[in-house]
Amino acid sequence: MQKLAILGGNRLNGEVRISGAKNAALPILCAGLLTGDTLQIGNVPDLNDVATMRKLLQQMGMAIEVSGGEVVLSAAQIGKLDAPYDMVKTMRAAILVLGPLVARFGEARVSLPGGCAIGSRPVDLHIKGLQAMGAEIHIEHGYIHAQLPKNGGNGRLKGARIFFDLVSVTGTENLMMAATLADGVTVLENAAREPEVIDLAHCLRAMGAKISGDGTDTITIAGVEKLHGVSYRIMPDRIESGTFLVAAAAAGGSITLTHTRADILDTVLEKLTEAGAKITAGGDRIQLEMNGRPRAVNLRTAPYPAFPTDMQAQFMALNCIAEGSAMVVETIFENRFMHVQELRRLGAQIDVEGNTAVVSGRAHLEGAAIMATDLRASACLVIAGLVAQGETVIDRIYHLDRGYEHIEAKLSQLGANIRRVK
Ligand code: UD1
């Protein structure tokens, strides 16, 4: 198994190019199922989750060609309407094939994701939404089997008014995709407002879908009979952007992110400023300068536009070496403090009570052998390794490769002493 070895203490300086957003690329690849025409998608990041999604779609019969960051796909000949357990269990986002398959082919068989490291993460909202649109759904042998009624229907889902009890990002995306081909108008209430939902809506509109209200909590979709091909470029990854900024704020130095967007990082940039970083943004660039020790920052995760749960762990690492103490509240996932145990191995002082962690900043962390437990926890441990004294070796970095493109190459380019070892 591969590990990352980091010799802490170097400041980060220089430029880093931000990749396309994982959480936009995954639903947009699935949107390819909604038409028999060709989609040409640019700025697709080279990540394990993207490779898993491509493999899943190829197993269904989708033709996919990859050239650098460009993916050309065609769902003209889909033979299988299945997402098997071995794929859904490694990547929950595989659930995103459910809506498009039922909408275009009237049937799908998708494994239930089961539990994962950061909580139980059910998919009941996806299922209820499709039922409201007329799909008959049975759960059998661990699979969601969705079908349009054989008798009486016109072979299409029907428009419906759907209220989400909880804000769900992939739930909103799944139902938005399903509704594009439904008969009638669908209104999604308490919908997710994440920028990746908007990116998917832009792509679907370019394919001929009639969608309005994306970016607000009420999205309206007027179903059409057919969608067509498109050439579309994926938005920048705001979590990768935020991760590099926090790394530089913790380690000190001056870095510039290119090919990114500041307007989708408001709360993250605010917190970094509060921590003492100097930030300037313009065009597709964000520059951060940090001198001296960061100040501890309180934060509370919540759906967009509030502070993202996917940035909680990275800020926890920063708080560990900050001046003062901070309270970190996680409101989205019930078990997203797995990194705390590992940070403690580096000497961090963190007390956890329920969904709240109190971090008392220390002047130093000390390198040690630690283990990654999930994607964003891995990023947190890398940041901690960058600031710890001596060597930190992080095991199970396959989690990191799911969502960060060439992270050690990008950090090395900024001056970090980091290498991949077997
Ligand atoms: C997406 C992101 C993930 C991010 C998360 C929250 C992708 C591919 N992944 O995950 O990086 O951490 O949003 O911003 O975009 N829930 C239910 N029932 C459901 C669906 C969700 O109870 O049917 C709960 C979940 O357990 C969780 C909360 O709702 O507590 C939010 O989850 P959700 O927004 O659905 O997360 P994902 O879309 O899986």
PDB file of N, CA, C and O and ligand atoms in Angstrom, residues 22-24 26-27 49 92-93 95-96 118-127 164 166-173 192 194 196 238-239 302-304 308-310 331-334 336 375-376, ligand 1:
ATOM      1  N   LYS A  22     -14.189  17.678  -8.736  1.00  0.00           N
ATOM      2  CA  LYS A  22     -14.654  16.290  -8.642  1.00  0.00           C
ATOM      3  C   LYS A  22     -16.178  16.234  -8.528  1.00  0.00           C
ATOM      4  O   LYS A  22     -16.836  15.483  -9.238  1.00  0.00           O
ATOM      5  N   ASN A  23     -16.729  17.052  -7.618  1.00  0.00           N
ATOM      6  CA  ASN A  23     -18.160  16.947  -7.339  1.00  0.00           C
ATOM      7  C   ASN A  23     -19.041  17.547  -8.433  1.00  0.00           C
ATOM      8  O   ASN A  23     -20.265  17.442  -8.360  1.00  0.00           O
ATOM      9  N   ALA A  24     -18.433  18.183  -9.421  1.00  0.00           N
ATOM     10  CA  ALA A  24     -19.205  18.596 -10.609  1.00  0.00           C
ATOM     11  C   ALA A  24     -19.001  17.554 -11.709  1.00  0.00           C
ATOM     12  O   ALA A  24     -19.930  17.198 -12.437  1.00  0.00           O
ATOM     13  N   LEU A  26     -18.490  14.316 -11.474  1.00  0.00           N
ATOM     14  CA  LEU A  26     -19.209  13.045 -11.278  1.00  0.00           C
ATOM     15  C   LEU A  26     -20.660  13.130 -11.774  1.00  0.00           C
ATOM     16  O   LEU A  26     -21.077  12.299 -12.586  1.00  0.00           O
ATOM     17  N   PRO A  27     -21.461  14.131 -11.336  1.00  0.00           N
ATOM     18  CA  PRO A  27     -22.823  14.194 -11.881  1.00  0.00           C
ATOM     19  C   PRO A  27     -22.861  14.500 -13.374  1.00  0.00           C
ATOM     20  O   PRO A  27     -23.732  13.980 -14.092  1.00  0.00           O
ATOM     21  N   ASP A  49     -11.961   8.589  -8.155  1.00  0.00           N
ATOM     22  CA  ASP A  49     -13.429   8.583  -8.194  1.00  0.00           C
ATOM     23  C   ASP A  49     -13.940   8.763  -9.626  1.00  0.00           C
ATOM     24  O   ASP A  49     -14.943   8.167 -10.014  1.00  0.00           O
ATOM     25  N   ARG A  92     -19.937   6.525  -3.148  1.00  0.00           N
ATOM     26  CA  ARG A  92     -21.369   6.758  -2.998  1.00  0.00           C
ATOM     27  C   ARG A  92     -21.993   7.510  -4.162  1.00  0.00           C
ATOM     28  O   ARG A  92     -23.167   7.345  -4.470  1.00  0.00           O
ATOM     29  N   ALA A  93     -21.172   8.366  -4.802  1.00  0.00           N
ATOM     30  CA  ALA A  93     -21.709   9.188  -5.885  1.00  0.00           C
ATOM     31  C   ALA A  93     -22.225   8.333  -7.044  1.00  0.00           C
ATOM     32  O   ALA A  93     -22.917   8.842  -7.934  1.00  0.00           O
ATOM     33  N   ILE A  95     -24.593   6.551  -6.949  1.00  0.00           N
ATOM     34  CA  ILE A  95     -26.058   6.670  -6.853  1.00  0.00           C
ATOM     35  C   ILE A  95     -26.592   7.652  -7.906  1.00  0.00           C
ATOM     36  O   ILE A  95     -27.760   7.615  -8.280  1.00  0.00           O
ATOM     37  N   LEU A  96     -25.694   8.511  -8.422  1.00  0.00           N
ATOM     38  CA  LEU A  96     -26.110   9.517  -9.406  1.00  0.00           C
ATOM     39  C   LEU A  96     -26.540   8.929 -10.757  1.00  0.00           C
ATOM     40  O   LEU A  96     -27.051   9.654 -11.604  1.00  0.00           O
ATOM     41  N   ILE A 118     -17.707   8.155   7.262  1.00  0.00           N
ATOM     42  CA  ILE A 118     -18.146   9.397   7.890  1.00  0.00           C
ATOM     43  C   ILE A 118     -19.632   9.406   8.263  1.00  0.00           C
ATOM     44  O   ILE A 118     -20.217  10.444   8.498  1.00  0.00           O
ATOM     45  N   GLY A 119     -20.238   8.248   8.320  1.00  0.00           N
ATOM     46  CA  GLY A 119     -21.607   8.202   8.811  1.00  0.00           C
ATOM     47  C   GLY A 119     -22.484   7.262   8.010  1.00  0.00           C
ATOM     48  O   GLY A 119     -22.010   6.606   7.085  1.00  0.00           O
ATOM     49  N   SER A 120     -23.762   7.213   8.369  1.00  0.00           N
ATOM     50  CA  SER A 120     -24.631   6.227   7.722  1.00  0.00           C
ATOM     51  C   SER A 120     -25.057   6.671   6.312  1.00  0.00           C
ATOM     52  O   SER A 120     -25.239   5.860   5.441  1.00  0.00           O
ATOM     53  N   ARG A 121     -25.180   7.958   6.087  1.00  0.00           N
ATOM     54  CA  ARG A 121     -25.454   8.537   4.770  1.00  0.00           C
ATOM     55  C   ARG A 121     -26.496   7.768   3.951  1.00  0.00           C
ATOM     56  O   ARG A 121     -26.179   7.167   2.918  1.00  0.00           O
ATOM     57  N   PRO A 122     -27.755   7.797   4.368  1.00  0.00           N
ATOM     58  CA  PRO A 122     -28.790   7.090   3.600  1.00  0.00           C
ATOM     59  C   PRO A 122     -29.108   7.787   2.265  1.00  0.00           C
ATOM     60  O   PRO A 122     -28.627   8.891   2.014  1.00  0.00           O
ATOM     61  N   VAL A 123     -29.894   7.104   1.428  1.00  0.00           N
ATOM     62  CA  VAL A 123     -30.291   7.700   0.149  1.00  0.00           C
ATOM     63  C   VAL A 123     -31.818   7.772   0.028  1.00  0.00           C
ATOM     64  O   VAL A 123     -32.366   7.764  -1.059  1.00  0.00           O
ATOM     65  N   ASP A 124     -32.491   7.824   1.199  1.00  0.00           N
ATOM     66  CA  ASP A 124     -33.954   7.821   1.203  1.00  0.00           C
ATOM     67  C   ASP A 124     -34.559   8.989   0.419  1.00  0.00           C
ATOM     68  O   ASP A 124     -35.607   8.842  -0.214  1.00  0.00           O
ATOM     69  N   LEU A 125     -33.881  10.134   0.414  1.00  0.00           N
ATOM     70  CA  LEU A 125     -34.449  11.301  -0.273  1.00  0.00           C
ATOM     71  C   LEU A 125     -34.440  11.108  -1.793  1.00  0.00           C
ATOM     72  O   LEU A 125     -35.362  11.543  -2.494  1.00  0.00           O
ATOM     73  N   HIS A 126     -33.399  10.435  -2.288  1.00  0.00           N
ATOM     74  CA  HIS A 126     -33.332  10.137  -3.724  1.00  0.00           C
ATOM     75  C   HIS A 126     -34.527   9.235  -4.087  1.00  0.00           C
ATOM     76  O   HIS A 126     -35.196   9.437  -5.101  1.00  0.00           O
ATOM     77  N   ILE A 127     -34.746   8.232  -3.223  1.00  0.00           N
ATOM     78  CA  ILE A 127     -35.786   7.236  -3.506  1.00  0.00           C
ATOM     79  C   ILE A 127     -37.181   7.871  -3.439  1.00  0.00           C
ATOM     80  O   ILE A 127     -37.999   7.707  -4.343  1.00  0.00           O
ATOM     81  N   PHE A 164     -37.358  18.473   0.097  1.00  0.00           N
ATOM     82  CA  PHE A 164     -36.284  17.749   0.779  1.00  0.00           C
ATOM     83  C   PHE A 164     -36.326  18.090   2.271  1.00  0.00           C
ATOM     84  O   PHE A 164     -36.218  19.252   2.634  1.00  0.00           O
ATOM     85  N   LEU A 166     -34.017  17.319   4.324  1.00  0.00           N
ATOM     86  CA  LEU A 166     -32.625  17.697   4.591  1.00  0.00           C
ATOM     87  C   LEU A 166     -32.047  18.167   3.264  1.00  0.00           C
ATOM     88  O   LEU A 166     -32.410  17.626   2.220  1.00  0.00           O
ATOM     89  N   VAL A 167     -31.134  19.109   3.327  1.00  0.00           N
ATOM     90  CA  VAL A 167     -30.507  19.530   2.072  1.00  0.00           C
ATOM     91  C   VAL A 167     -29.529  18.440   1.627  1.00  0.00           C
ATOM     92  O   VAL A 167     -28.627  18.083   2.374  1.00  0.00           O
ATOM     93  N   SER A 168     -29.742  17.901   0.441  1.00  0.00           N
ATOM     94  CA  SER A 168     -28.856  16.856  -0.076  1.00  0.00           C
ATOM     95  C   SER A 168     -28.313  17.266  -1.446  1.00  0.00           C
ATOM     96  O   SER A 168     -29.088  17.565  -2.364  1.00  0.00           O
ATOM     97  N   VAL A 169     -26.995  17.245  -1.566  1.00  0.00           N
ATOM     98  CA  VAL A 169     -26.367  17.694  -2.813  1.00  0.00           C
ATOM     99  C   VAL A 169     -26.646  16.690  -3.932  1.00  0.00           C
ATOM    100  O   VAL A 169     -27.260  17.024  -4.954  1.00  0.00           O
ATOM    101  N   THR A 170     -26.229  15.427  -3.747  1.00  0.00           N
ATOM    102  CA  THR A 170     -26.458  14.458  -4.823  1.00  0.00           C
ATOM    103  C   THR A 170     -27.949  14.138  -4.969  1.00  0.00           C
ATOM    104  O   THR A 170     -28.395  13.803  -6.064  1.00  0.00           O
ATOM    105  N   GLY A 171     -28.719  14.261  -3.873  1.00  0.00           N
ATOM    106  CA  GLY A 171     -30.177  14.067  -3.973  1.00  0.00           C
ATOM    107  C   GLY A 171     -30.764  15.097  -4.935  1.00  0.00           C
ATOM    108  O   GLY A 171     -31.550  14.763  -5.843  1.00  0.00           O
ATOM    109  N   THR A 172     -30.377  16.359  -4.758  1.00  0.00           N
ATOM    110  CA  THR A 172     -30.864  17.424  -5.648  1.00  0.00           C
ATOM    111  C   THR A 172     -30.432  17.138  -7.091  1.00  0.00           C
ATOM    112  O   THR A 172     -31.231  17.248  -8.033  1.00  0.00           O
ATOM    113  N   GLU A 173     -29.173  16.727  -7.251  1.00  0.00           N
ATOM    114  CA  GLU A 173     -28.654  16.493  -8.614  1.00  0.00           C
ATOM    115  C   GLU A 173     -29.355  15.317  -9.291  1.00  0.00           C
ATOM    116  O   GLU A 173     -29.717  15.387 -10.472  1.00  0.00           O
ATOM    117  N   ALA A 192     -30.406  21.806  -2.715  1.00  0.00           N
ATOM    118  CA  ALA A 192     -29.026  22.223  -2.413  1.00  0.00           C
ATOM    119  C   ALA A 192     -28.638  23.379  -3.331  1.00  0.00           C
ATOM    120  O   ALA A 192     -29.031  23.417  -4.499  1.00  0.00           O
ATOM    121  N   GLU A 194     -25.357  24.331  -3.721  1.00  0.00           N
ATOM    122  CA  GLU A 194     -23.918  24.208  -3.972  1.00  0.00           C
ATOM    123  C   GLU A 194     -23.581  24.613  -5.413  1.00  0.00           C
ATOM    124  O   GLU A 194     -24.343  24.324  -6.344  1.00  0.00           O
ATOM    125  N   GLU A 196     -21.708  23.250  -7.440  1.00  0.00           N
ATOM    126  CA  GLU A 196     -21.637  22.094  -8.343  1.00  0.00           C
ATOM    127  C   GLU A 196     -23.032  21.744  -8.885  1.00  0.00           C
ATOM    128  O   GLU A 196     -23.158  21.192  -9.978  1.00  0.00           O
ATOM    129  N   ARG A 238     -13.502  23.822  -5.761  1.00  0.00           N
ATOM    130  CA  ARG A 238     -13.379  24.798  -4.659  1.00  0.00           C
ATOM    131  C   ARG A 238     -12.766  24.146  -3.426  1.00  0.00           C
ATOM    132  O   ARG A 238     -12.134  24.813  -2.612  1.00  0.00           O
ATOM    133  N   ILE A 239     -12.934  22.843  -3.273  1.00  0.00           N
ATOM    134  CA  ILE A 239     -12.369  22.185  -2.086  1.00  0.00           C
ATOM    135  C   ILE A 239     -10.861  21.994  -2.266  1.00  0.00           C
ATOM    136  O   ILE A 239     -10.084  22.199  -1.340  1.00  0.00           O
ATOM    137  N   ALA A 302     -22.298  23.738   7.448  1.00  0.00           N
ATOM    138  CA  ALA A 302     -23.711  23.735   7.066  1.00  0.00           C
ATOM    139  C   ALA A 302     -23.759  23.763   5.542  1.00  0.00           C
ATOM    140  O   ALA A 302     -22.752  24.047   4.885  1.00  0.00           O
ATOM    141  N   PRO A 303     -24.957  23.498   4.952  1.00  0.00           N
ATOM    142  CA  PRO A 303     -25.020  23.506   3.486  1.00  0.00           C
ATOM    143  C   PRO A 303     -24.619  24.875   2.907  1.00  0.00           C
ATOM    144  O   PRO A 303     -24.735  25.894   3.588  1.00  0.00           O
ATOM    145  N   TYR A 304     -24.174  24.886   1.655  1.00  0.00           N
ATOM    146  CA  TYR A 304     -23.782  26.105   0.962  1.00  0.00           C
ATOM    147  C   TYR A 304     -24.929  27.115   1.012  1.00  0.00           C
ATOM    148  O   TYR A 304     -26.066  26.703   0.890  1.00  0.00           O
ATOM    149  N   PRO A 308     -18.326  24.829   4.260  1.00  0.00           N
ATOM    150  CA  PRO A 308     -18.453  23.449   3.757  1.00  0.00           C
ATOM    151  C   PRO A 308     -17.878  22.373   4.685  1.00  0.00           C
ATOM    152  O   PRO A 308     -16.758  22.521   5.183  1.00  0.00           O
ATOM    153  N   THR A 309     -18.633  21.315   4.877  1.00  0.00           N
ATOM    154  CA  THR A 309     -18.148  20.178   5.663  1.00  0.00           C
ATOM    155  C   THR A 309     -16.860  19.608   5.052  1.00  0.00           C
ATOM    156  O   THR A 309     -16.006  19.102   5.770  1.00  0.00           O
ATOM    157  N   ASP A 310     -16.727  19.714   3.728  1.00  0.00           N
ATOM    158  CA  ASP A 310     -15.535  19.176   3.070  1.00  0.00           C
ATOM    159  C   ASP A 310     -14.267  19.983   3.373  1.00  0.00           C
ATOM    160  O   ASP A 310     -13.176  19.594   2.942  1.00  0.00           O
ATOM    161  N   THR A 331     -22.201  19.815  11.455  1.00  0.00           N
ATOM    162  CA  THR A 331     -23.653  19.590  11.492  1.00  0.00           C
ATOM    163  C   THR A 331     -24.146  18.701  10.349  1.00  0.00           C
ATOM    164  O   THR A 331     -25.319  18.354  10.304  1.00  0.00           O
ATOM    165  N   ILE A 332     -23.279  18.350   9.397  1.00  0.00           N
ATOM    166  CA  ILE A 332     -23.772  17.594   8.232  1.00  0.00           C
ATOM    167  C   ILE A 332     -23.624  16.083   8.430  1.00  0.00           C
ATOM    168  O   ILE A 332     -24.560  15.329   8.204  1.00  0.00           O
ATOM    169  N   PHE A 333     -22.443  15.648   8.814  1.00  0.00           N
ATOM    170  CA  PHE A 333     -22.200  14.211   8.970  1.00  0.00           C
ATOM    171  C   PHE A 333     -21.919  13.871  10.427  1.00  0.00           C
ATOM    172  O   PHE A 333     -21.197  14.598  11.111  1.00  0.00           O
ATOM    173  N   GLU A 334     -22.463  12.743  10.882  1.00  0.00           N
ATOM    174  CA  GLU A 334     -22.399  12.450  12.327  1.00  0.00           C
ATOM    175  C   GLU A 334     -21.061  11.878  12.782  1.00  0.00           C
ATOM    176  O   GLU A 334     -20.796  11.813  13.958  1.00  0.00           O
ATOM    177  N   ARG A 336     -17.730  12.707  11.466  1.00  0.00           N
ATOM    178  CA  ARG A 336     -16.679  13.265  10.614  1.00  0.00           C
ATOM    179  C   ARG A 336     -15.529  13.859  11.427  1.00  0.00           C
ATOM    180  O   ARG A 336     -14.957  14.875  11.048  1.00  0.00           O
ATOM    181  N   LEU A 375     -11.522  10.847   2.631  1.00  0.00           N
ATOM    182  CA  LEU A 375     -10.905  11.772   1.684  1.00  0.00           C
ATOM    183  C   LEU A 375     -10.425  13.086   2.312  1.00  0.00           C
ATOM    184  O   LEU A 375      -9.258  13.449   2.213  1.00  0.00           O
ATOM    185  N   ARG A 376     -11.338  13.805   2.966  1.00  0.00           N
ATOM    186  CA  ARG A 376     -10.931  15.127   3.472  1.00  0.00           C
ATOM    187  C   ARG A 376     -10.080  15.001   4.729  1.00  0.00           C
ATOM    188  O   ARG A 376      -9.248  15.862   5.005  1.00  0.00           O
TER     189      ARG A 376
HETATM  190  C1  UD1 B   1     -22.077  15.626  -1.330  1.00  0.00           C
HETATM  191  C2  UD1 B   1     -20.625  15.708  -1.737  1.00  0.00           C
HETATM  192  C3  UD1 B   1     -19.726  15.554  -0.526  1.00  0.00           C
HETATM  193  C4  UD1 B   1     -20.123  16.545   0.566  1.00  0.00           C
HETATM  194  C5  UD1 B   1     -21.619  16.489   0.857  1.00  0.00           C
HETATM  195  C6  UD1 B   1     -22.094  17.586   1.800  1.00  0.00           C
HETATM  196  C7  UD1 B   1     -20.656  14.853  -4.013  1.00  0.00           C
HETATM  197  C8  UD1 B   1     -20.300  13.758  -4.927  1.00  0.00           C
HETATM  198  N1  UD1 B   1     -20.362  14.666  -2.710  1.00  0.00           N
HETATM  199  O1  UD1 B   1     -22.290  14.314  -0.787  1.00  0.00           O
HETATM  200  O2  UD1 B   1     -18.382  15.789  -0.935  1.00  0.00           O
HETATM  201  O3  UD1 B   1     -19.430  16.242   1.759  1.00  0.00           O
HETATM  202  O4  UD1 B   1     -22.356  16.622  -0.370  1.00  0.00           O
HETATM  203  O5  UD1 B   1     -21.759  18.825   1.285  1.00  0.00           O
HETATM  204  O6  UD1 B   1     -21.156  15.876  -4.416  1.00  0.00           O
HETATM  205  N2  UD1 B   1     -29.002  12.453   3.662  1.00  0.00           N
HETATM  206  C9  UD1 B   1     -30.106  11.706   4.050  1.00  0.00           C
HETATM  207  N3  UD1 B   1     -30.839  11.099   3.078  1.00  0.00           N
HETATM  208  C10 UD1 B   1     -30.533  11.198   1.749  1.00  0.00           C
HETATM  209  C11 UD1 B   1     -29.418  11.968   1.370  1.00  0.00           C
HETATM  210  C12 UD1 B   1     -28.672  12.590   2.354  1.00  0.00           C
HETATM  211  O7  UD1 B   1     -30.400  11.598   5.236  1.00  0.00           O
HETATM  212  O8  UD1 B   1     -31.241  10.610   0.925  1.00  0.00           O
HETATM  213  C13 UD1 B   1     -28.182  13.121   4.709  1.00  0.00           C
HETATM  214  C14 UD1 B   1     -26.745  12.634   4.736  1.00  0.00           C
HETATM  215  O9  UD1 B   1     -26.597  11.491   5.541  1.00  0.00           O
HETATM  216  C15 UD1 B   1     -26.023  13.841   5.324  1.00  0.00           C
HETATM  217  C16 UD1 B   1     -26.798  15.018   4.718  1.00  0.00           C
HETATM  218  O10 UD1 B   1     -28.064  14.489   4.335  1.00  0.00           O
HETATM  219  O11 UD1 B   1     -26.151  13.864   6.719  1.00  0.00           O
HETATM  220  C17 UD1 B   1     -26.155  15.673   3.519  1.00  0.00           C
HETATM  221  O12 UD1 B   1     -25.747  14.706   2.603  1.00  0.00           O
HETATM  222  P1  UD1 B   1     -25.657  14.945   1.036  1.00  0.00           P
HETATM  223  O13 UD1 B   1     -25.694  16.401   0.728  1.00  0.00           O
HETATM  224  O14 UD1 B   1     -26.647  14.075   0.350  1.00  0.00           O
HETATM  225  O15 UD1 B   1     -24.201  14.404   0.719  1.00  0.00           O
HETATM  226  P2  UD1 B   1     -23.772  13.762  -0.645  1.00  0.00           P
HETATM  227  O16 UD1 B   1     -24.613  14.326  -1.724  1.00  0.00           O
HETATM  228  O17 UD1 B   1     -23.647  12.295  -0.506  1.00  0.00           O
END
